[in-house]
Structure formats: structure tokens, C-alpha cells
Amino acid sequence: MRINRSVYVVIGCFWVVTLLQCTSPVLPTVSTNNVSVVMPDSIFEYFENIADTAPERYVHNPDSFLNSLQLHPQSVEQQEMYVYGLIFMAYALKEYGDIYQSVRYYERVLGFIQQHDMKDPAYLDYVIKPLANNYIRIDDNRKAISLLEKTISEIPRDDYTSLSGFTGNLANAYLFNGEPHKAEELLLRTLAYPIPSLSKGLLYNTLSDVLKDDHERSNRYNRLALDEFSKHRLTGDTLVWYTSALGLYAELNNHIQPARKALSVLNQNFPNSQFRTKAKLQQVIANLLYEKGDIQMAKKEFVQAISLFTQALNETYILDYTYTQALVGLARCHSRQDRIDSALYYYQWAIENDFRTQQLITSKRNQINNNIWNRGIIEEMTALSERLLEQGKPKQDLLETLLWCIELSKGRLLINEINRSDNWDKANPELKNAIQTIRNLYQKISQSSDNVQRQALQKQIDQMMIDFQLSERYFETYNYSPDKVIFLKHLHDETKTYYSYFVHEDSTVTVIGRLGQQYVYHKVEDPAFIDRIGRFKERYFGLSPHAYNQDPQHYRQQSRHIVHELLPKVQFAESDICLSLDGELYGLPFDALYANDFLVYTHNFAYLNSFILYDLLDAPNVDKTDISLLYRSTFPKPLPDLHFVQEEVNNLSRHFGSERIGPEQQHDTAIVRQFSSAHVIHIAAHTVLDHEENPIIYLQNPISTAQLRFYHIYSPMVFLSACNTGSGKALPSEGMESVQRVFLGKGVPSVISTYWFANDETMLRLTSLFYEELYRHKKPVMSLANAKRIFLSKASVEHQNPWYWANINYSGIGNEIGLKKKTDDSVLMWIGGILCILIFIGIKYRGV
């Protein structure tokens, strides 16, 4: 990569080693009592040399190594040495298979280069390219694409060598992002340029990978790649490219020997590095053996692939999809050999590792794609678990593990959003300014009806997001690692009952409940059941209440069947029931289901995207807090005016400590101030749903869910008194892309939202009852259920229809909220009058 300054290294190493061996090392510092102290170049020489030639000194704990040197480069020469030292560290971490730490260090060096405006064009090759490759390896392809497209746009059009190098990376990112046609077009266009032979060989092989579904063309381009490589004496990276082509040849032709040859070449030339590349080839061999039915040999190869990672890093969890796939392969081998306990062990390990790896992804699209892939692993694991359950094996430990893995598969994007949001709250001023700018741009999109302008604004946001995602340094701050013991401890609260759901690809449903100290298991075997749930919601909780009124008995009959399937042994459940939903079950008001009566009479329901959120969300208890009322009652056509809003706001502000933020006050600064307070947030306005756009809260200025993500929100509870705030487009394993979900993603522990538009009068009454109950009991889940029970106790026969009262629902982990009661002004006047009289009497008495 770069010629080291060997003349100075020996002297520098001797000086630094002597210094570091002192009992109390005294290293140079940047300033002492505000007086600058120049650090000697020799320590930077030492750092650069060790980073380049002795990775074993730091790969297991790079931060400790770097921090021990206390480097603060000042001169241009020191900055250059510091940058190359970081590059060497990032490269070595990648070679040892630690992609997570490698990304951290590449992002660190990129930030330093940008901060100091360093212009060396070599940085493109040494930083941008490997960083983008790392993003691809953790499947954050959208981030890689943005970075690479921006870089390519800045390369001169006649610099074919640089263009060809970055084109291969971008094509891979397109491929793994599910855009093979874009990858193919890009590669064919670049191959038409006069590019070097070795670059051509690399692009041919990438094109072969892109065209895997077209076996004949894929084979042709793979052979062209091997022909190009055969023309040269290969070393370093080009040798790795060649082994990759051999591995692909093995896959395409179902022939193990080329993969073994590639592995031999790597072992001979890279005995102490390229562990991940070797593991990938080992996995190619294992998969071929598995497909041939040689399960025992395949198992040995998967074990070897795993050992290559652990040999390099000695960690249980390694944030790399190749590692996860090797664990899944090993699980499948054990399953084929009927070693079900061992298979379940490796499936659990794979799911835990996959969860940790996926949390590194910042792209929504890539998160969703990985959710879909992970559901396939859960499908295999549940099928195995069912085999054990059918054999009558003891099931408590098995169900505990299956529940843990199912919950790890759900809400991953939401969990990622919570983690990132928490980091944004602690961000530096520059990042907070970027957050505000992005928020303002989204606001302009929401306000604009000009498609050209909207597209231009979105393009501006996309460009900003590239720098923003790099600047947020998510890899520096990410530290969430779910713990099974802690997870289960949350579910051992015997005052609550828990049900978790997993909807299978064939529309059957796995149900696992936790009642008291026991787990219960039920499988909904009817593949038509989920379709019936969809029709049930559409019929009874759609645009009108008429379906229930026409035949209440039919509703009750269908409800009983749903209760039987989804709430096994509910007759033994506690009053508080917590549900982790999946698929079509979102939007189903469980408290409106009917057993002997509506379930709301006996149970308080709380909904979650995953029980993992108990471990992640804070549940601060607050006392005597105000309510911030954000509202709008009149709207431009075709939206109807909301006549109940003004009365709702008047009622709440009359009875509770509150702050009214009407339309004329709803500028960004005011909303930022309210969201960042510890007040309850009550929003009364329209919500606009559009399948093509993000849902919008229609206050004075529309706020989209995309914009909402860029606010800092510290409220203990948000009440969304607007229609459809719990509804939106379905996301695999994530629930609905709704306004309610965004508030959960901002770390709000309690969110009350609506599933459909109902009656204004009922909404007003339930809202009033809820806040009265919350003032008495402080528990939002209980208070909402109590409000519904009080409403039903006085409701007419017509309004007993659940269409009227079941649309408001609670999502969250349960916290206590004390409201500040407003004392009636007339009472204050009476008290004041009495005090005046007493004072007057006292003065008169003293005068006597």
C-alpha cells in the first residue's frame, strides 16, 4: 500500500518500546495547561509500523492498543502516518474476519480525513472501497451503494482503472440489494472500456455471479475470468480474486475439486490471514457435499468454516453473515442425522448471531430483506421443535428456547431505530444540525404538491444521508447485545400473561404462551385461518358499524373461534395480557373478542412488536406531569373538519395541568421543545395514509413518519387521538409502518393509537375517561381498559358494538404516569375569599 520510512522505524520503535516498558509510562500529550506540546514523529512511525506488520498485537483488542498510545497528530506528516496506521488496522481486522471492528476503523479514518480536508486520491482505494465492501458483507447494501455512487460520480470519466475498480464493488452492492439487472448493465458498460486485464478478470467473475440464474452465461463469464487471471503471475489481492473465481466455478459446475484447489492456494500464500475468504470456500465445499448427500463430510467442512472464524477472533458471536450461514449449515446437517437437540442448539446460535449482525445495518430495505431471510431459519427451527413435541419430550425448556428465538426474529428494524435514536440524542452539535436539516427537508416534502420539487428535495435528502450515516458513527456506539436470561426474567412476572405469535409461510400459526410458571404451546393448523382474520377485521372494523349490528351472534361465534386458537387457556390468564404480534394479527383488537363476554371486561391488553423491547425500552415512572396538547380541528378540503377536537382539548386543559399548542404555535421550534420535554404528548388531528407515501400527522404543517424519526422525543407516553394512527403498510416481522410504530422507535415506552376511524362522540368520551382513570391509577394499560369498561357500562345497545370503542389500543412496556390535576378556579376563589376574611378578622381582633 505504501513504502514505510524504515530509516526511522528502528529508532522510533526503540524509543517507544522503552517508554512503554516504564512502570508509569509518560507519553507525549497534546496540551498541558493549555500549552501545546509537539509529539515526536517517532511514536507515529512506531504506530504505523506495528499496525502494518504486527496485527496480532491488536486484532483482539484494537481500542486498547490505540488508546495506549494516546496519539494526537498535529503536523501534516503526523496526520499522514496516523491515517495510514488506522488504514492498516482496519485492513488487518478485515483480514482476520472482524468486519464489525474493521468498519469502525475505516469510518474513523474517513472521518479524520474529512475533518482535516486531506486530499490524497489513494484514500479512495484504501478507505472508500474496503469500507463499502464491508458494508456489503454485513448486508447494509443501500449504504454501500450510496457511498460508491457518490465516489464514482467524482472520478474522471477517462480514469478507467479507478472506474473499473469501484464498478465491481457497486455491482456487488446492487446484486446483494436485489437489483441484478442494474449490476449487469453497469458491468457490461464498464467492460466496454479499455480497462486492465486483471480488472477485466475481476469484473467478468462478478458478472458471472450476477448471472447465476442464467447458467450458460454465468459459466461463460466465469471461464473468461479464469482465462484473464491465467495470463498473469498473481500475488496479493489478485490471487484472492483468482480463488474467488475458482470457488464460483465449483458452485456452477457442482465440482468440489476447484474449491479445494482455491483453498490450498490461500493456505499456501496467506497462512495467517484471509480467514473469512477461506471460510467462504470451506462453506462452498460443505454445501456441495450436503447437496450430494454426504452429510457427515459436509458437517466436518461446516465445522472447519466456523473454526476459521473462531481461530482468528476467539469469540462466540462474530458479526458476519458467512459465519451465520455456516452455523445454519451445521444445524441442517444435524437435523438430517436426526440429532434434533444438536440441530436446535446451532439454530439458536445462528439466530442469535444473525440478530447481532443485522443490528449493524442502517438501511431499512436491507433490514426488511434480512427479516425475510431470518424467518426461513425460524421456519426450520419450529418444524424441528414440533417433531420433539410430537414425541412427547419435556417441553418447558424447548418452548422457552423457541420463544426466545421467535422474539429475536421480530421487530429488528424497530430495535435498530431505538438504538440509533438513542445515539442521536447524545450526538455532537454538527450531527444535531444535520438532523434538523433533514427534518426540515422532509417537512418541505410533506408541504409540497409539486412532484418535481418533491423529487429534488428527496434527492437532496438522499445525498445528505450518505454523509449523515457516516457521521453518526453508529458502529462506534452500538453496544446492544440481548441476553436470554434477562429476556426470560422479564417474562417471569406472574402478575401478567404473555402470548407470542409466529405466522408461517403456509399461514399456519405457532402460539406460545406464558401463564404463571408454565409455557403453553398451540399450533393453528388451518391455513385458511389467517385469511379469515383479515376478513373478520375488514368486516367488523372497517368503514361502518353495520356488520355487527346486523348479526351480533355471528360476530360472537367467530370471536370464540379466534379466542380458542390465539389465546389458549385464556380462562387461566392474569388480568394483564401482553401480546407479541405478527403478520395479519396486527390491527386485531383482542379486547373486543368475545368468549363468555367481551374480553375487555376481564383483561387489559398491551401490544408489542417483540418482547425483546422489555429489555431495550426504558420505563421511567413520572409523577405530576403536564399534558402537551398538539391539535388541529379545521382542514382544507377534501379532509373533513374534526369537530370533537376543540372540545377534547378544552376538556383536558380544564381538568389537568396542560400546555395548549394550537395551529398558530406549531412551528418546528415549539414541537421540538414539546417532544423533548417529559410531558405526556396528546396529538389530536387527522392522520393521512397513502400506500405510496409515509403516513402523515396533519397538524398546521404536515409531519410525515420519515420526518418524525428525526425528532428527539423524551415523552413517557404519546396519545394519538387521530384516526388510523396504528395502521399502515405491513412490514415483514415489523408490524405496520404506522405513526404509532415511529414513536415506539423513538423510545417512547407507552403509545396509545387507533386502528380505524370511529365515532367522534365516542372518541371524546373514551379520551376523557382514560385520563381520569390514568390520574387515579397511573397505569396506562389498566386505565384504557377501565375507560372502555366504564363506557360500556353506560353505553346504549347500539354503542356496545366494538366498532365504536375498540379502535383505541395500547402499545408499550407499561410504565406509571402521574398527571397534574388542575384545581378548579372557582375553588381557588372560595379559598382566597375565606383566607381574606380570616386575615381581616385577625387584624380586627388584634386591634381590639
Coordinates of N, CA and C in Angstrom, one line a residue, residues 240-424:
V240 N -6.4 -13.5 -4.5 CA -7.7 -13.7 -3.8 C -8.8 -13.7 -4.9
W241 N -8.7 -12.8 -5.8 CA -9.7 -12.7 -6.9 C -9.7 -14.1 -7.7
Y242 N -8.6 -14.6 -7.9 CA -8.5 -15.9 -8.7 C -9.2 -17.0 -7.9
T243 N -8.9 -17.1 -6.6 CA -9.5 -18.1 -5.8 C -11.0 -18.0 -5.7
S244 N -11.5 -16.7 -5.7 CA -12.9 -16.5 -5.8 C -13.6 -17.0 -7.1
A245 N -12.8 -16.8 -8.2 CA -13.3 -17.4 -9.5 C -13.3 -18.9 -9.4
L246 N -12.3 -19.5 -8.8 CA -12.3 -21.0 -8.7 C -13.5 -21.5 -7.9
G247 N -13.8 -20.8 -6.8 CA -14.9 -21.2 -5.9 C -16.2 -21.1 -6.7
L248 N -16.4 -20.0 -7.5 CA -17.6 -19.9 -8.2 C -17.7 -20.9 -9.3
Y249 N -16.6 -21.3 -9.9 CA -16.6 -22.4 -10.9 C -17.0 -23.7 -10.2
A250 N -16.6 -23.9 -9.0 CA -17.0 -25.1 -8.3 C -18.5 -25.1 -8.0
E251 N -19.1 -24.0 -7.7 CA -20.5 -23.9 -7.4 C -21.3 -24.1 -8.7
L252 N -20.9 -23.5 -9.8 CA -21.6 -23.5 -11.1 C -21.6 -24.9 -11.7
N253 N -20.5 -25.7 -11.4 CA -20.4 -27.0 -12.1 C -20.5 -28.1 -11.1
N254 N -20.9 -27.8 -9.9 CA -21.2 -28.8 -8.9 C -19.9 -29.7 -8.7
H255 N -18.8 -29.1 -8.6 CA -17.5 -29.8 -8.7 C -16.6 -29.3 -7.5
I256 N -16.3 -30.2 -6.6 CA -15.6 -29.8 -5.4 C -14.2 -29.4 -5.6
Q257 N -13.5 -30.1 -6.5 CA -12.0 -30.0 -6.6 C -11.5 -28.6 -6.8
P258 N -12.2 -27.8 -7.7 CA -11.7 -26.4 -7.8 C -11.7 -25.6 -6.5
A259 N -12.7 -25.8 -5.7 CA -12.8 -25.1 -4.4 C -11.7 -25.6 -3.5
R260 N -11.4 -26.8 -3.5 CA -10.2 -27.3 -2.7 C -8.9 -26.7 -3.2
K261 N -8.8 -26.6 -4.5 CA -7.6 -26.0 -5.1 C -7.4 -24.6 -4.6
A262 N -8.6 -23.8 -4.7 CA -8.6 -22.4 -4.2 C -8.2 -22.3 -2.8
L263 N -8.7 -23.2 -1.9 CA -8.4 -23.3 -0.5 C -6.9 -23.5 -0.3
S264 N -6.4 -24.4 -1.1 CA -4.9 -24.8 -1.0 C -4.1 -23.6 -1.3
V265 N -4.5 -22.8 -2.4 CA -3.7 -21.6 -2.8 C -3.7 -20.6 -1.6
L266 N -4.9 -20.4 -1.0 CA -5.0 -19.4 0.1 C -4.2 -19.9 1.3
N267 N -4.2 -21.1 1.7 CA -3.5 -21.6 2.8 C -1.9 -21.5 2.6
Q268 N -1.5 -21.7 1.3 CA -0.1 -21.6 1.0 C 0.4 -20.2 1.0
N269 N -0.4 -19.3 0.5 CA 0.0 -17.9 0.3 C -0.4 -16.9 1.4
F270 N -1.4 -17.3 2.2 CA -1.9 -16.5 3.3 C -2.1 -17.3 4.5
P271 N -1.1 -17.9 5.1 CA -1.2 -18.8 6.2 C -1.8 -18.1 7.5
N272 N -1.6 -16.9 7.6 CA -2.1 -16.2 8.8 C -3.1 -15.1 8.6
S273 N -3.8 -15.1 7.4 CA -4.8 -14.1 7.1 C -5.8 -14.7 6.1
Q274 N -6.7 -13.9 5.6 CA -7.7 -14.3 4.7 C -8.6 -15.4 5.3
F275 N -8.9 -15.3 6.6 CA -9.7 -16.3 7.3 C -11.1 -16.4 6.8
R276 N -11.7 -15.2 6.5 CA -13.0 -15.2 6.0 C -13.2 -15.8 4.6
T277 N -12.2 -15.4 3.8 CA -12.2 -15.9 2.4 C -12.1 -17.5 2.4
K278 N -11.2 -17.9 3.3 CA -11.1 -19.4 3.4 C -12.4 -20.0 3.9
A279 N -13.0 -19.4 4.9 CA -14.3 -19.9 5.4 C -15.3 -20.0 4.4
K280 N -15.4 -19.0 3.5 CA -16.4 -19.0 2.4 C -16.2 -20.2 1.5
L281 N -14.9 -20.4 1.1 CA -14.6 -21.6 0.3 C -14.9 -22.9 1.0
Q282 N -14.6 -22.9 2.3 CA -14.9 -24.1 3.1 C -16.4 -24.4 3.0
Q283 N -17.2 -23.3 3.1 CA -18.6 -23.4 3.0 C -19.1 -23.8 1.7
V284 N -18.5 -23.4 0.6 CA -18.8 -23.9 -0.8 C -18.7 -25.4 -0.8
I285 N -17.6 -25.9 -0.3 CA -17.3 -27.3 -0.3 C -18.4 -28.0 0.6
A286 N -18.7 -27.5 1.7 CA -19.7 -28.1 2.6 C -21.1 -28.1 2.0
N287 N -21.5 -27.1 1.3 CA -22.8 -27.0 0.6 C -22.9 -28.1 -0.5
L288 N -21.8 -28.2 -1.3 CA -21.7 -29.2 -2.3 C -21.9 -30.6 -1.8
L289 N -21.1 -30.9 -0.7 CA -21.2 -32.2 -0.1 C -22.6 -32.5 0.4
Y290 N -23.2 -31.4 1.0 CA -24.6 -31.5 1.6 C -25.6 -31.9 0.5
E291 N -25.4 -31.2 -0.7 CA -26.3 -31.5 -1.8 C -26.1 -32.9 -2.4
K292 N -24.9 -33.4 -2.3 CA -24.6 -34.7 -2.8 C -25.1 -35.8 -1.8
G293 N -25.5 -35.4 -0.6 CA -26.0 -36.3 0.4 C -24.9 -36.8 1.4
D294 N -23.7 -36.3 1.3 CA -22.6 -36.7 2.1 C -22.7 -35.8 3.4
I295 N -23.6 -36.1 4.3 CA -23.9 -35.2 5.4 C -22.7 -35.2 6.4
Q296 N -22.1 -36.3 6.6 CA -21.1 -36.4 7.6 C -19.9 -35.5 7.2
M297 N -19.5 -35.6 5.9 CA -18.4 -34.8 5.4 C -18.7 -33.3 5.4
A298 N -20.0 -33.1 5.0 CA -20.5 -31.7 4.9 C -20.4 -31.1 6.3
K299 N -20.7 -31.9 7.3 CA -20.7 -31.4 8.7 C -19.3 -31.0 9.1
K300 N -18.3 -31.8 8.7 CA -16.9 -31.5 9.0 C -16.4 -30.2 8.4
E301 N -16.9 -30.0 7.2 CA -16.5 -28.8 6.4 C -17.1 -27.5 7.1
F302 N -18.4 -27.7 7.5 CA -19.0 -26.5 8.2 C -18.3 -26.2 9.5
V303 N -17.9 -27.3 10.2 CA -17.2 -27.1 11.5 C -15.9 -26.4 11.2
Q304 N -15.2 -26.8 10.1 CA -13.9 -26.1 9.7 C -14.1 -24.7 9.4
A305 N -15.2 -24.3 8.7 CA -15.5 -23.0 8.3 C -15.7 -22.1 9.6
I306 N -16.4 -22.7 10.6 CA -16.7 -22.0 11.8 C -15.4 -21.8 12.6
S307 N -14.5 -22.8 12.6 CA -13.3 -22.8 13.3 C -12.3 -21.7 12.7
L308 N -12.4 -21.5 11.4 CA -11.6 -20.4 10.8 C -11.9 -19.1 11.4
F309 N -13.1 -18.8 11.7 CA -13.5 -17.6 12.3 C -13.1 -17.5 13.7
T310 N -13.4 -18.6 14.5 CA -13.1 -18.6 15.9 C -11.6 -18.6 16.2
Q311 N -10.8 -19.3 15.2 CA -9.4 -19.3 15.3 C -8.8 -17.9 15.3
A312 N -9.4 -17.0 14.4 CA -8.9 -15.7 14.2 C -9.4 -14.8 15.3
L313 N -10.6 -15.0 15.8 CA -11.2 -13.9 16.7 C -11.5 -14.5 18.1
N314 N -11.7 -15.8 18.3 CA -11.9 -16.4 19.6 C -13.1 -15.7 20.2
E315 N -14.2 -15.6 19.5 CA -15.5 -15.0 20.0 C -16.6 -16.0 19.8
T316 N -17.6 -16.0 20.6 CA -18.8 -16.8 20.4 C -19.7 -16.3 19.3
Y317 N -19.8 -14.9 19.2 CA -20.6 -14.3 18.2 C -19.7 -13.5 17.3
I318 N -19.8 -13.7 16.0 CA -18.9 -13.0 15.1 C -19.9 -12.4 14.1
L319 N -19.8 -11.1 14.0 CA -20.8 -10.3 13.2 C -20.5 -10.4 11.7
D320 N -20.9 -11.5 11.1 CA -20.6 -11.8 9.7 C -21.6 -12.8 9.2
Y321 N -22.2 -12.6 8.1 CA -23.3 -13.5 7.6 C -22.7 -14.8 7.1
T322 N -21.4 -14.8 6.7 CA -20.8 -16.1 6.4 C -20.7 -17.0 7.6
Y323 N -20.4 -16.5 8.7 CA -20.4 -17.2 10.0 C -21.8 -17.7 10.3
T324 N -22.8 -16.9 10.2 CA -24.2 -17.3 10.5 C -24.6 -18.4 9.5
Q325 N -24.3 -18.3 8.3 CA -24.7 -19.3 7.3 C -24.0 -20.6 7.6
A326 N -22.8 -20.6 8.1 CA -22.1 -21.8 8.5 C -22.8 -22.5 9.6
L327 N -23.2 -21.7 10.6 CA -24.0 -22.3 11.7 C -25.3 -22.9 11.3
V328 N -26.0 -22.2 10.4 CA -27.2 -22.8 9.8 C -26.9 -24.1 9.1
G329 N -25.8 -24.1 8.3 CA -25.5 -25.4 7.6 C -25.2 -26.5 8.5
L330 N -24.5 -26.2 9.7 CA -24.3 -27.2 10.7 C -25.6 -27.7 11.3
A331 N -26.5 -26.8 11.6 CA -27.8 -27.2 12.1 C -28.5 -28.1 11.2
R332 N -28.5 -27.8 9.9 CA -29.2 -28.6 8.9 C -28.6 -30.0 8.8
C333 N -27.3 -30.1 9.0 CA -26.6 -31.4 9.0 C -27.1 -32.3 10.1
H334 N -27.1 -31.7 11.3 CA -27.6 -32.4 12.5 C -29.0 -32.8 12.4
S335 N -29.8 -31.9 11.7 CA -31.2 -32.2 11.5 C -31.4 -33.5 10.6
R336 N -30.6 -33.5 9.5 CA -30.6 -34.6 8.6 C -30.2 -35.9 9.2
Q337 N -29.4 -35.8 10.3 CA -29.0 -37.0 11.0 C -29.8 -37.3 12.2
D338 N -31.0 -36.6 12.3 CA -31.9 -36.8 13.4 C -31.3 -36.5 14.8
R339 N -30.3 -35.7 14.8 CA -29.8 -35.2 16.1 C -30.4 -33.8 16.4
I340 N -31.7 -33.9 16.8 CA -32.5 -32.7 16.8 C -32.1 -31.8 17.9
D341 N -31.6 -32.3 19.1 CA -31.2 -31.4 20.1 C -30.0 -30.5 19.7
S342 N -29.0 -31.2 19.0 CA -27.9 -30.5 18.4 C -28.3 -29.5 17.4
A343 N -29.2 -29.9 16.5 CA -29.7 -29.0 15.4 C -30.3 -27.8 16.0
L344 N -31.1 -27.9 17.1 CA -31.7 -26.8 17.7 C -30.7 -25.9 18.4
Y345 N -29.6 -26.5 18.9 CA -28.6 -25.7 19.5 C -27.9 -24.8 18.5
Y346 N -27.6 -25.3 17.3 CA -27.0 -24.5 16.3 C -27.9 -23.5 15.6
Y347 N -29.2 -23.9 15.5 CA -30.2 -22.9 15.0 C -30.3 -21.7 16.0
Q348 N -30.3 -22.0 17.3 CA -30.4 -20.9 18.3 C -29.1 -20.0 18.1
W349 N -28.0 -20.6 18.0 CA -26.7 -19.9 17.9 C -26.7 -19.0 16.6
A350 N -27.2 -19.6 15.5 CA -27.3 -18.9 14.3 C -28.2 -17.7 14.4
I351 N -29.4 -17.8 15.0 CA -30.4 -16.8 15.1 C -29.8 -15.7 16.0
E352 N -29.2 -16.0 17.1 CA -28.6 -15.0 18.0 C -27.5 -14.2 17.3
N353 N -26.7 -15.0 16.5 CA -25.6 -14.3 15.7 C -26.2 -13.4 14.6
D354 N -27.2 -13.9 14.0 CA -27.9 -13.1 12.9 C -28.5 -11.9 13.5
F355 N -29.1 -11.9 14.6 CA -29.7 -10.7 15.2 C -28.6 -9.7 15.5
R356 N -27.5 -10.1 16.0 CA -26.4 -9.1 16.3 C -25.8 -8.5 15.0
T357 N -25.7 -9.4 14.0 CA -25.1 -8.9 12.8 C -26.1 -7.9 12.1
Q358 N -27.4 -8.2 12.1 CA -28.4 -7.4 11.4 C -28.5 -6.0 12.1
Q359 N -28.2 -5.9 13.4 CA -28.3 -4.7 14.1 C -27.3 -3.6 13.6
L360 N -26.3 -4.1 12.8 CA -25.3 -3.2 12.2 C -25.9 -2.5 11.0
I361 N -26.9 -3.0 10.4 CA -27.5 -2.4 9.2 C -28.3 -1.2 9.5
T362 N -28.0 -0.1 8.7 CA -28.8 1.1 8.9 C -29.9 1.3 7.8
S363 N -29.8 0.5 6.7 CA -30.8 0.6 5.6 C -32.1 -0.1 5.9
K364 N -33.2 0.6 5.8 CA -34.5 0.0 6.1 C -34.7 -1.2 5.1
R365 N -34.5 -1.0 3.8 CA -34.7 -2.1 2.8 C -33.9 -3.3 3.1
N366 N -32.6 -3.1 3.5 CA -31.8 -4.3 3.8 C -32.2 -5.0 5.1
Q367 N -32.7 -4.2 6.0 CA -33.2 -4.7 7.3 C -34.4 -5.7 7.0
I368 N -35.3 -5.2 6.1 CA -36.5 -6.0 5.8 C -36.1 -7.2 5.0
N369 N -35.2 -7.1 4.1 CA -34.7 -8.3 3.4 C -34.2 -9.4 4.3
N370 N -33.4 -8.9 5.3 CA -32.8 -9.9 6.3 C -33.9 -10.4 7.2
N371 N -34.9 -9.6 7.5 CA -36.0 -10.2 8.3 C -36.6 -11.4 7.5
I372 N -36.8 -11.2 6.2 CA -37.4 -12.3 5.4 C -36.5 -13.6 5.4
W373 N -35.2 -13.3 5.3 CA -34.2 -14.5 5.3 C -34.2 -15.2 6.7
N374 N -34.3 -14.4 7.7 CA -34.3 -14.9 9.1 C -35.5 -15.7 9.3
R375 N -36.7 -15.3 8.8 CA -37.9 -16.1 9.0 C -37.8 -17.5 8.5
G376 N -37.0 -17.7 7.4 CA -36.7 -19.0 6.9 C -36.0 -19.9 7.9
I377 N -35.1 -19.3 8.7 CA -34.4 -20.1 9.7 C -35.4 -20.5 10.8
I378 N -36.3 -19.5 11.2 CA -37.3 -19.8 12.2 C -38.2 -20.9 11.8
E379 N -38.6 -20.9 10.5 CA -39.4 -22.0 9.9 C -38.8 -23.3 10.2
E380 N -37.5 -23.4 9.9 CA -36.8 -24.7 10.0 C -36.8 -25.1 11.5
M381 N -36.5 -24.1 12.4 CA -36.4 -24.4 13.8 C -37.7 -24.9 14.4
T382 N -38.8 -24.2 14.0 CA -40.1 -24.6 14.6 C -40.5 -25.9 14.1
A383 N -40.2 -26.3 12.9 CA -40.5 -27.6 12.3 C -39.8 -28.7 13.1
L384 N -38.6 -28.5 13.5 CA -37.8 -29.4 14.3 C -38.4 -29.5 15.7
S385 N -38.8 -28.3 16.3 CA -39.3 -28.3 17.6 C -40.6 -29.1 17.7
E386 N -41.4 -29.0 16.6 CA -42.7 -29.7 16.6 C -42.5 -31.2 16.6
R387 N -41.4 -31.6 15.9 CA -41.1 -33.1 16.0 C -40.8 -33.6 17.4
L388 N -40.1 -32.8 18.2 CA -39.9 -33.1 19.5 C -41.1 -33.1 20.4
L389 N -41.9 -32.1 20.1 CA -43.2 -32.0 20.9 C -44.1 -33.2 20.6
E390 N -44.1 -33.6 19.3 CA -45.0 -34.7 18.9 C -44.5 -36.0 19.6
Q391 N -43.2 -36.1 19.9 CA -42.6 -37.3 20.5 C -42.9 -37.3 22.0
G392 N -43.5 -36.2 22.5 CA -43.9 -36.2 24.0 C -42.7 -35.8 24.8
K393 N -41.6 -35.2 24.2 CA -40.5 -34.8 25.0 C -40.8 -33.7 26.0
P394 N -40.1 -33.6 27.1 CA -40.4 -32.5 28.1 C -40.3 -31.1 27.3
K395 N -41.3 -30.3 27.5 CA -41.4 -29.2 26.6 C -41.1 -27.8 27.1
Q396 N -40.9 -27.6 28.4 CA -40.8 -26.3 29.0 C -39.5 -25.6 28.5
D397 N -38.3 -26.3 28.6 CA -37.1 -25.7 28.1 C -37.1 -25.5 26.6
L398 N -37.7 -26.4 25.9 CA -37.8 -26.3 24.5 C -38.6 -25.1 24.1
L399 N -39.8 -24.9 24.7 CA -40.7 -23.8 24.4 C -40.0 -22.4 24.8
E400 N -39.3 -22.5 25.9 CA -38.5 -21.3 26.3 C -37.5 -20.8 25.2
T401 N -36.8 -21.8 24.7 CA -35.8 -21.5 23.7 C -36.5 -21.1 22.4
L402 N -37.6 -21.8 22.0 CA -38.3 -21.4 20.8 C -38.9 -20.0 20.9
L403 N -39.4 -19.7 22.0 CA -40.0 -18.3 22.3 C -38.9 -17.3 22.1
W404 N -37.7 -17.5 22.7 CA -36.6 -16.6 22.7 C -36.2 -16.4 21.2
C405 N -36.1 -17.4 20.4 CA -35.7 -17.3 19.0 C -36.7 -16.6 18.2
I406 N -38.0 -16.9 18.4 CA -39.1 -16.2 17.7 C -39.0 -14.7 18.0
E407 N -38.9 -14.3 19.2 CA -38.9 -12.9 19.6 C -37.6 -12.2 19.0
L408 N -36.5 -12.9 18.9 CA -35.3 -12.3 18.3 C -35.5 -12.1 16.8
S409 N -36.5 -12.8 16.2 CA -36.7 -12.6 14.8 C -37.6 -11.5 14.5
K410 N -38.3 -10.9 15.5 CA -39.3 -9.9 15.2 C -38.8 -8.5 15.7
G411 N -39.3 -7.4 15.0 CA -39.1 -6.1 15.4 C -37.6 -5.6 15.3
R412 N -36.8 -6.3 14.4 CA -35.4 -6.0 14.4 C -35.1 -4.6 13.8
L413 N -35.9 -4.1 12.8 CA -35.7 -2.8 12.3 C -36.1 -1.8 13.4
L414 N -37.2 -2.1 14.1 CA -37.6 -1.2 15.2 C -36.6 -1.1 16.3
I415 N -36.0 -2.2 16.7 CA -34.9 -2.2 17.7 C -33.7 -1.4 17.2
N416 N -33.4 -1.6 15.9 CA -32.3 -0.8 15.3 C -32.6 0.7 15.4
E417 N -33.8 1.1 15.1 CA -34.2 2.5 15.2 C -34.1 3.0 16.6
I418 N -34.5 2.2 17.6 CA -34.4 2.6 19.0 C -32.9 2.9 19.4
N419 N -32.1 1.9 19.0 CA -30.6 2.1 19.3 C -30.0 3.3 18.6
R420 N -30.4 3.5 17.4 CA -29.8 4.7 16.6 C -30.4 6.0 17.2
S421 N -31.7 6.0 17.5 CA -32.3 7.2 18.1 C -31.6 7.6 19.4
D422 N -31.3 6.6 20.2 CA -30.6 6.8 21.5 C -29.3 7.5 21.2
N423 N -28.6 7.0 20.2 CA -27.3 7.6 19.9 C -27.4 9.0 19.4
W424 N -28.5 9.3 18.6 CA -28.7 10.7 18.1 C -28.9 11.7 19.2

